[in-house]
Short mmCIF file of C-alpha atoms (C1' of nucleotides) and ligand atoms in Angstrom, two decimals:
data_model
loop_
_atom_site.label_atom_id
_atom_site.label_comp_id
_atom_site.label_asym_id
_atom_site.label_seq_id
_atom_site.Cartn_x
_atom_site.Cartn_y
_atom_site.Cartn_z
CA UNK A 1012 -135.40 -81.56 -16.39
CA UNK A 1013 -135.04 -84.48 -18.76
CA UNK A 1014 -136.66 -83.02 -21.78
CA UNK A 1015 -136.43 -79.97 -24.53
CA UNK A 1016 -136.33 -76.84 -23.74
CA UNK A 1017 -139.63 -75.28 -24.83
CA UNK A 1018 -140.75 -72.17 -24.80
CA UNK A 1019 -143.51 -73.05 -22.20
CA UNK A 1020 -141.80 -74.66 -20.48
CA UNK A 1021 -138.81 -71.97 -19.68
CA UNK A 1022 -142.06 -69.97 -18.85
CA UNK A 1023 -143.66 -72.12 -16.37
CA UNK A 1024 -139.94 -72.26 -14.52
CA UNK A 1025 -139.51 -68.22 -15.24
CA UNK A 1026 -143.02 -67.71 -13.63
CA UNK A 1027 -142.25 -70.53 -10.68
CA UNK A 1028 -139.39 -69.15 -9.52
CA UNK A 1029 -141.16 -65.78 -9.50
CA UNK A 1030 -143.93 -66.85 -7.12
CA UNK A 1031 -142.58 -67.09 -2.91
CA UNK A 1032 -145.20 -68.85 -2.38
CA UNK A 1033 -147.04 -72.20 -3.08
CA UNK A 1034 -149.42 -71.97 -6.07
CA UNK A 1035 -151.87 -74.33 -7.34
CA UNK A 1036 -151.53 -75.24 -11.31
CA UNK A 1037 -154.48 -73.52 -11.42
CA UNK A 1038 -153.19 -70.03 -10.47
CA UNK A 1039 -149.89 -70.85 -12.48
CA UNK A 1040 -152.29 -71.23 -15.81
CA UNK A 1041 -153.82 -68.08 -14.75
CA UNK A 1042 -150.45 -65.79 -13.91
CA UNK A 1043 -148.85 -67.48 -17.20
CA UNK A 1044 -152.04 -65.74 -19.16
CA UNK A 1045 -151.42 -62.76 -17.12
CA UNK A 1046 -147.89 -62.67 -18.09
CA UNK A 1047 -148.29 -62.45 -21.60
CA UNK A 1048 -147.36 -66.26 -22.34
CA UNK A 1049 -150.18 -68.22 -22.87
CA UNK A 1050 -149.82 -71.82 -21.97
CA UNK A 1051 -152.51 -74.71 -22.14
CA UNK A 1052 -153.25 -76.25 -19.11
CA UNK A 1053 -152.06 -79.24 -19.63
CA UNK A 1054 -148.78 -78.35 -20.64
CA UNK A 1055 -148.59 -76.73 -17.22
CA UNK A 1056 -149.92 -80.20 -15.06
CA UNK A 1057 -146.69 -81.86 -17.55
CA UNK A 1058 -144.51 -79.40 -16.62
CA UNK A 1059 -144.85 -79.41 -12.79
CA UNK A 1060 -144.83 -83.20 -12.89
CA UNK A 1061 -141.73 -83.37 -14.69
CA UNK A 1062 -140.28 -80.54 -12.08
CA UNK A 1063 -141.63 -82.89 -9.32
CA UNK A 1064 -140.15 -85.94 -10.88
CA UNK A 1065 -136.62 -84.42 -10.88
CA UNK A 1066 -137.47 -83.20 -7.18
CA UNK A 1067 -137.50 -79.50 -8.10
CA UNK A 1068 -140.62 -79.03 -6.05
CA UNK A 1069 -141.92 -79.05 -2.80
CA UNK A 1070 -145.74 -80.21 -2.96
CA UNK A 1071 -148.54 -79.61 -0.03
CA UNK A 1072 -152.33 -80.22 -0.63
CA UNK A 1073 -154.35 -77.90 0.68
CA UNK A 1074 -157.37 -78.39 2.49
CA UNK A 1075 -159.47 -79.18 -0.28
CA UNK A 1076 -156.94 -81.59 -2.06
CA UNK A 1077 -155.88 -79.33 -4.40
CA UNK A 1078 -152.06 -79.65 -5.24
CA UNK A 1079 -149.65 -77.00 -4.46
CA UNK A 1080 -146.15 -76.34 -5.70
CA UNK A 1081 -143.08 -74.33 -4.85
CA UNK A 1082 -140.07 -74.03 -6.29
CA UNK A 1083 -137.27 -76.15 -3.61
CA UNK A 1084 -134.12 -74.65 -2.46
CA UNK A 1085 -130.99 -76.28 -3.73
CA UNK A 1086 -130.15 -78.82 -0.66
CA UNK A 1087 -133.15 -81.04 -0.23
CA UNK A 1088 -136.89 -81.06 0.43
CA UNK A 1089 -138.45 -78.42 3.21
CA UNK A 1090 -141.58 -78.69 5.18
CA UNK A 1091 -143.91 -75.21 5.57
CA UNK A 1092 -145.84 -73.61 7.85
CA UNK A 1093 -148.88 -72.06 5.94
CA UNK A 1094 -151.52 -69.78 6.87
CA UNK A 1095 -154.78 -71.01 6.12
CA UNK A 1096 -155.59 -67.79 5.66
CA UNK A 1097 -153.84 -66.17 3.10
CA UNK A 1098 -151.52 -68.94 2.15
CA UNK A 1099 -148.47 -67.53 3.00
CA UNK A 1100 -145.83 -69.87 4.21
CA UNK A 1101 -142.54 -70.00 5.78
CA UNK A 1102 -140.22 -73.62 5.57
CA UNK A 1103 -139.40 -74.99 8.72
CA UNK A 1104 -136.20 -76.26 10.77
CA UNK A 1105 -137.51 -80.18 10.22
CA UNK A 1106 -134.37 -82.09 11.47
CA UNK A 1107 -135.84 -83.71 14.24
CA UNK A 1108 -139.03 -85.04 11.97
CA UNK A 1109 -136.55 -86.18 8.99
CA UNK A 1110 -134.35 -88.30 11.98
CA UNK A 1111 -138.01 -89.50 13.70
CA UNK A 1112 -139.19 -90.38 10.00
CA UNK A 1113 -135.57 -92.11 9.03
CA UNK A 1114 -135.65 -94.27 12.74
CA UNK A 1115 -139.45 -95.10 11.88
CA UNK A 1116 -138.94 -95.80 8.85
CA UNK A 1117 -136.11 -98.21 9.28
CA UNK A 1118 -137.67 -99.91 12.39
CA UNK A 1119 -140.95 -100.36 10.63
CA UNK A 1120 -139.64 -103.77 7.82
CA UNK A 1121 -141.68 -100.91 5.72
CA UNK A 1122 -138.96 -100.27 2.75
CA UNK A 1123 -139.02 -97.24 0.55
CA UNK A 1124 -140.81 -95.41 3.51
CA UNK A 1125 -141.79 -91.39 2.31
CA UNK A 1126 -143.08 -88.84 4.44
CA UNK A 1127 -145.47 -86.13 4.70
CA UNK A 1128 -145.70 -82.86 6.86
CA UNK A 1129 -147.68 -79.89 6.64
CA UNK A 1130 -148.26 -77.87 9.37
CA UNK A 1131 -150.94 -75.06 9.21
CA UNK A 1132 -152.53 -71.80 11.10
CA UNK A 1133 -153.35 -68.55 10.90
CA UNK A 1134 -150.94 -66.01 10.65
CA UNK A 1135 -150.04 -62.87 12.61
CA UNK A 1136 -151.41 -60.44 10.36
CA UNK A 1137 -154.01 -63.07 9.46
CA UNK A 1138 -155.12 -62.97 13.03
CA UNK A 1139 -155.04 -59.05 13.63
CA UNK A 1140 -157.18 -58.86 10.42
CA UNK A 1141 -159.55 -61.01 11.65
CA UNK A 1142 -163.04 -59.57 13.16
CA UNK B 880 -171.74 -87.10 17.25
CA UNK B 881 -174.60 -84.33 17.37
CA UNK B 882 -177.39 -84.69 15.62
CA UNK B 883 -180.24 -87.69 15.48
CA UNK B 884 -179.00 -91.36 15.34
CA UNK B 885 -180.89 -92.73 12.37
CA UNK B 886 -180.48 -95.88 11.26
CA UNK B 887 -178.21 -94.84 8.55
CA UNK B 888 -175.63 -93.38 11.16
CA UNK B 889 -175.90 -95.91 13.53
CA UNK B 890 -174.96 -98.34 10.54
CA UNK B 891 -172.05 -96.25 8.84
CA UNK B 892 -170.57 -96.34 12.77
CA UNK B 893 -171.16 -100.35 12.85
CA UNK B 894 -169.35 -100.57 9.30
CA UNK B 895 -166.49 -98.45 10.00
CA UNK B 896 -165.34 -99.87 13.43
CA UNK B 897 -165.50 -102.82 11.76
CA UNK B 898 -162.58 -102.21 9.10
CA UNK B 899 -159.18 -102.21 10.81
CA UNK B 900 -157.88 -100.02 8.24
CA UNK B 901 -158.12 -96.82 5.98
CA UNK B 902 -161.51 -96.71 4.08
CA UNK B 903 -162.50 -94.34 1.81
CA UNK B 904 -166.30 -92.93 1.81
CA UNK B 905 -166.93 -94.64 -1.91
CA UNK B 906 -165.50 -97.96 -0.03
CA UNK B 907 -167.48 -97.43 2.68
CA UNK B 908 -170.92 -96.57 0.56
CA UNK B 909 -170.16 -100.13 -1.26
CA UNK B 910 -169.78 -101.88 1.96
CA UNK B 911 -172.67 -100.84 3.62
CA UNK B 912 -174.72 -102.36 0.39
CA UNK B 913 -172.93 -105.32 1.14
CA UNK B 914 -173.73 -105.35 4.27
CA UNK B 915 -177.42 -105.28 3.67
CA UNK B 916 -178.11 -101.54 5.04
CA UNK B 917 -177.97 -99.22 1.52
CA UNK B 918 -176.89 -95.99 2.92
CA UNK B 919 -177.20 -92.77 -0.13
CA UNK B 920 -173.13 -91.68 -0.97
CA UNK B 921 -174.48 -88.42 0.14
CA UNK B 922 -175.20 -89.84 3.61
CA UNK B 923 -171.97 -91.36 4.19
CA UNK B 924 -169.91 -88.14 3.06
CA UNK B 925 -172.45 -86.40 5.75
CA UNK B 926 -171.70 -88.81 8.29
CA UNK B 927 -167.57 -88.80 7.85
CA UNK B 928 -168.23 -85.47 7.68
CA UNK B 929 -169.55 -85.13 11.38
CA UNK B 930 -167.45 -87.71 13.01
CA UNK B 931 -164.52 -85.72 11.60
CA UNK B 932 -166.17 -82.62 13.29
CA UNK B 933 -166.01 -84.61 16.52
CA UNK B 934 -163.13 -85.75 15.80
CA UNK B 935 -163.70 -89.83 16.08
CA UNK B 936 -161.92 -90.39 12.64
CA UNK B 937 -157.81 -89.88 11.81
CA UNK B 938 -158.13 -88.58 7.53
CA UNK B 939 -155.43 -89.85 5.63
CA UNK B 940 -154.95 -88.84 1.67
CA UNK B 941 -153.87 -91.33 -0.69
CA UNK B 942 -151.64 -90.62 -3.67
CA UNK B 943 -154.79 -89.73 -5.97
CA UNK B 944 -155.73 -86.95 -2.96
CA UNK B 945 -159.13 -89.44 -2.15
CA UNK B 946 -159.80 -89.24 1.53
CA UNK B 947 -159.41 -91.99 3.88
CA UNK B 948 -160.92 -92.55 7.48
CA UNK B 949 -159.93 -94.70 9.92
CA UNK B 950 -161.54 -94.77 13.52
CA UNK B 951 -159.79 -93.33 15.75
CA UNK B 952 -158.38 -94.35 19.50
CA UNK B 953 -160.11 -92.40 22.27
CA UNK B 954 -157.06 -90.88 23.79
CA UNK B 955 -156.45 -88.83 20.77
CA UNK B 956 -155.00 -88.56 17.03
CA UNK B 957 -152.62 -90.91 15.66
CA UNK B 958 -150.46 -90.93 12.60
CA UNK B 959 -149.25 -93.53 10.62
CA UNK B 960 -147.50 -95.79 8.11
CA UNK B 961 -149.39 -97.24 5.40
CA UNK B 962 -148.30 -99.42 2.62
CA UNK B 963 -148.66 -98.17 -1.09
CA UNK B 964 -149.43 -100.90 -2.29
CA UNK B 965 -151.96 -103.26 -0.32
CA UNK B 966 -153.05 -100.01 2.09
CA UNK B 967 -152.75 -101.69 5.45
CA UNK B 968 -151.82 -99.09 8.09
CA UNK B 969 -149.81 -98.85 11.64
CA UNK B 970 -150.14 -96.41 13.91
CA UNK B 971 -147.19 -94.82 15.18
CA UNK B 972 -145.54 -93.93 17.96
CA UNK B 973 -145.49 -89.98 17.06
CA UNK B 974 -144.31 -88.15 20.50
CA UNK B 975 -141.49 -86.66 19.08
CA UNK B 976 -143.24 -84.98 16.02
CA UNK B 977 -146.12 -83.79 18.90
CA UNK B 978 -143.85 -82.42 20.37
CA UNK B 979 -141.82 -80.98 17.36
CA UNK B 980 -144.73 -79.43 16.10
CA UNK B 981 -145.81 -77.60 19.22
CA UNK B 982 -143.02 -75.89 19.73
CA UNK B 983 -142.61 -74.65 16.18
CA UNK B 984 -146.30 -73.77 16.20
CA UNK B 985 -145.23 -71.98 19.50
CA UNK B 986 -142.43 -69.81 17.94
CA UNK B 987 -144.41 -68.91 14.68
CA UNK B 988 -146.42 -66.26 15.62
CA UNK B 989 -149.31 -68.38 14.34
CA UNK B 990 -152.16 -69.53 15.92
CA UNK B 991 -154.51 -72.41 15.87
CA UNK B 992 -151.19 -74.41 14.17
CA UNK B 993 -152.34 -77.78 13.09
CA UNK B 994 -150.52 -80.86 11.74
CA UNK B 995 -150.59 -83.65 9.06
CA UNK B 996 -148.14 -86.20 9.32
CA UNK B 997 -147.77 -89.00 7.31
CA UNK B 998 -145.79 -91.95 6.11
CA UNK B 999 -146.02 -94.72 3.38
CA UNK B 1000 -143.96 -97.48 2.54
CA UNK B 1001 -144.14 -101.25 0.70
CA UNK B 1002 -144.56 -103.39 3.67
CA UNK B 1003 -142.84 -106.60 4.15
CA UNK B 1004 -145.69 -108.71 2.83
CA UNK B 1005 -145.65 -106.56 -0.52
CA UNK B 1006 -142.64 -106.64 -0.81
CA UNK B 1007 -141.94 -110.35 -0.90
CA UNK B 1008 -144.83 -110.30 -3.42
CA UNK B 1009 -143.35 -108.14 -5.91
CA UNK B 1010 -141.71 -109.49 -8.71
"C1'" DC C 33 -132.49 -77.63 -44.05
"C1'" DT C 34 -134.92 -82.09 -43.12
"C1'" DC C 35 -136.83 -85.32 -40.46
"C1'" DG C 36 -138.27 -88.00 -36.48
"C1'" DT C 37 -139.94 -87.49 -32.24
"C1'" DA C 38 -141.23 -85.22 -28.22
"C1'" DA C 39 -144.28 -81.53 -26.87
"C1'" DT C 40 -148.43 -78.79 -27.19
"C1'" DG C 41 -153.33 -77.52 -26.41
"C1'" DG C 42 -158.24 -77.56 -26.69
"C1'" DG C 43 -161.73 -80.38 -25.77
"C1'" DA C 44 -163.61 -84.43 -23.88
"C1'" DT C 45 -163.43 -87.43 -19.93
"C1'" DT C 46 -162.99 -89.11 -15.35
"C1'" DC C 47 -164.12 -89.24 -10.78
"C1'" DA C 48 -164.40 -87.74 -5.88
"C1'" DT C 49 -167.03 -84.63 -3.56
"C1'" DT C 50 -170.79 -81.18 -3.05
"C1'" DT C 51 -175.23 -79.28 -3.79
"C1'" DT C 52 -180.14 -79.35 -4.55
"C1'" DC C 53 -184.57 -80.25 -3.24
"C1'" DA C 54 -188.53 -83.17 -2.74
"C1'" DT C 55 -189.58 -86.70 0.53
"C1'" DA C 56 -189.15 -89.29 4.87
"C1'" DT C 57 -188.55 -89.66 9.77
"C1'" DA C 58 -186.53 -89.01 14.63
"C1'" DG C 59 -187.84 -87.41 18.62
"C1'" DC C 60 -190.33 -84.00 21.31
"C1'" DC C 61 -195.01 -82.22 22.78
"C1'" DT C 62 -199.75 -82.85 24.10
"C1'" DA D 1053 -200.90 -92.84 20.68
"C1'" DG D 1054 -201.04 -89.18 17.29
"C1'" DG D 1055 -199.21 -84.93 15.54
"C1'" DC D 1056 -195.59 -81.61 14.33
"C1'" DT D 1057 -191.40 -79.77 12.85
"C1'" DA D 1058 -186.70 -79.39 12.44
"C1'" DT D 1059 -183.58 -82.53 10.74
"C1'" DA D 1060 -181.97 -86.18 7.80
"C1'" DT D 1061 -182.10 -88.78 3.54
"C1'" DG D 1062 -180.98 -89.88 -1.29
"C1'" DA D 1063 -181.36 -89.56 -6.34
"C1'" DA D 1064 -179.87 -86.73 -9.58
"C1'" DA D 1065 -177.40 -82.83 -11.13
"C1'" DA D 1066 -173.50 -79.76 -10.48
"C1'" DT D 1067 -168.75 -78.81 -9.50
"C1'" DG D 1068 -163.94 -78.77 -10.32
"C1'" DA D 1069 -159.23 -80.59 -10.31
"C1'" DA D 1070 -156.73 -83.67 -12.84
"C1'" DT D 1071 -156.16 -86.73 -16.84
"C1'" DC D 1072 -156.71 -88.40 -21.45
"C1'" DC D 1073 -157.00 -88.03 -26.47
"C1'" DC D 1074 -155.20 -86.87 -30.75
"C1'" DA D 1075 -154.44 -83.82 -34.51
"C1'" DT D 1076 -151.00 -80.29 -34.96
"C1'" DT D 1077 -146.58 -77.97 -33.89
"C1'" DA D 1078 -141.76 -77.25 -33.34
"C1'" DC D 1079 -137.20 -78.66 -30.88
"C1'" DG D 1080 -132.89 -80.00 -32.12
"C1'" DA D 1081 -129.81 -83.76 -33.83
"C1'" DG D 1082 -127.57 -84.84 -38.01
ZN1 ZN E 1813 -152.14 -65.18 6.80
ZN1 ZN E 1814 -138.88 -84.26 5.32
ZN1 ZN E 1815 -148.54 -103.98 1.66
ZN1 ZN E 1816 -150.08 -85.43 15.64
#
DNA sequence: CTCGTAATGGGATTCATTTTCATATAGCCT
DNA sequence: AGGCTATATGAAAATGAATCCCATTACGAG
């Protein structure tokens, strides 16, 4: 990330990386609290944007609007499968949507074309748990 | 749709086939003064609300997370490209990430697997215009 | 250590969307 | 046609995520 090294912000990344799931800022302010390192909310809507900036983060919106974030693996962006359930997600094998999006993209006269996939259901234990 | 066709319905349907693009409900609520048939913003979000039930309208999110609805074709959903900048939209040709997405939703374990897929761009036209 | 500047945070603000609830009316029944 | 009732309307208030403001703090270069 471009800026200093505060001690919030080591936190927010510390608590991030902690989570294997995608978390709304929200939740982050909340589990920061929880974790014995207070951090103003706004410090945490900075922080994710600057992680999101640098491409540090994989972002869905869930299916109110509200953001979510999770920390991205080293080697690009990933596209999840989440339960609508209990939110648990799992990244997906997306090569054939990155290629359709590229050859779309290219064919379209559209320049500095982005993309956008979410896919969502309800999980296996989600389902079983489910009267 | 289900329920009664008032004259308010009947008028947010006129509006909205009318608009070849992505419209958001505020849009929508102004245009529908402007067209001489004041419709309550509580109305329209009810109406958008049903049709998306029935599922007559493709919902798109803009960057701020404000919904957009565009009618949609009888045979079915579409997805699209849509310029950042001026908002016109083209639907695209999106059997490959049908298919992709069934057969991932297939192999999950989850069930009732749904998809968003979207792309943005500057069109051409923006483009040009940008200095 | 000192200083300049970036960062913080609490509160106020914005703004789309939802809710509330008193009033109006579509559409069925007689 | 006239009446009745579940449904729909809309103005205003509530909600809630995200952003803005600005006085205060503290990183980190020199
Ligand atoms: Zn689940
Ligand atoms: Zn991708
Ligand atoms: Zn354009
Ligand atoms: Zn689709």
């Amino acid at each position: 990330m471009g800026g200093r090294l505060t001690r919030q912000r080591a936190a927010v990344l510390r608590v991030l990386a902690g989570c294997q799931d995608f978390v709304s800022a929200q939740e982050l302010h909340v589990r920061l609290d929880a974790a014995g390192v207070p951090v103003g909310l706004s410090t945490v809507y900075r922080a994710l944007h600057a992680l999101e900036r640098t491409g540090q983060l994989d972002v869905v919106r869930d299916e109110a609007g509200e953001r979510l974030y999770r920390p991205r693996p080293a080697d690009g962006h990933r596209h999840y499968l989440i339960c609508r359930c209990c939110g648990r997600s799992r990244p997906l094998d997306s090569d054939v949507v990155e290629r359709w999006a590229e050859r779309v993209g290219a064919e379209s006269g559209f320049s500095a074309v982005e993309h956008t996939v979410e896919l969502s259901g309800v999980c296996a234990r989600c389902t079983g748990a489910r009267p």
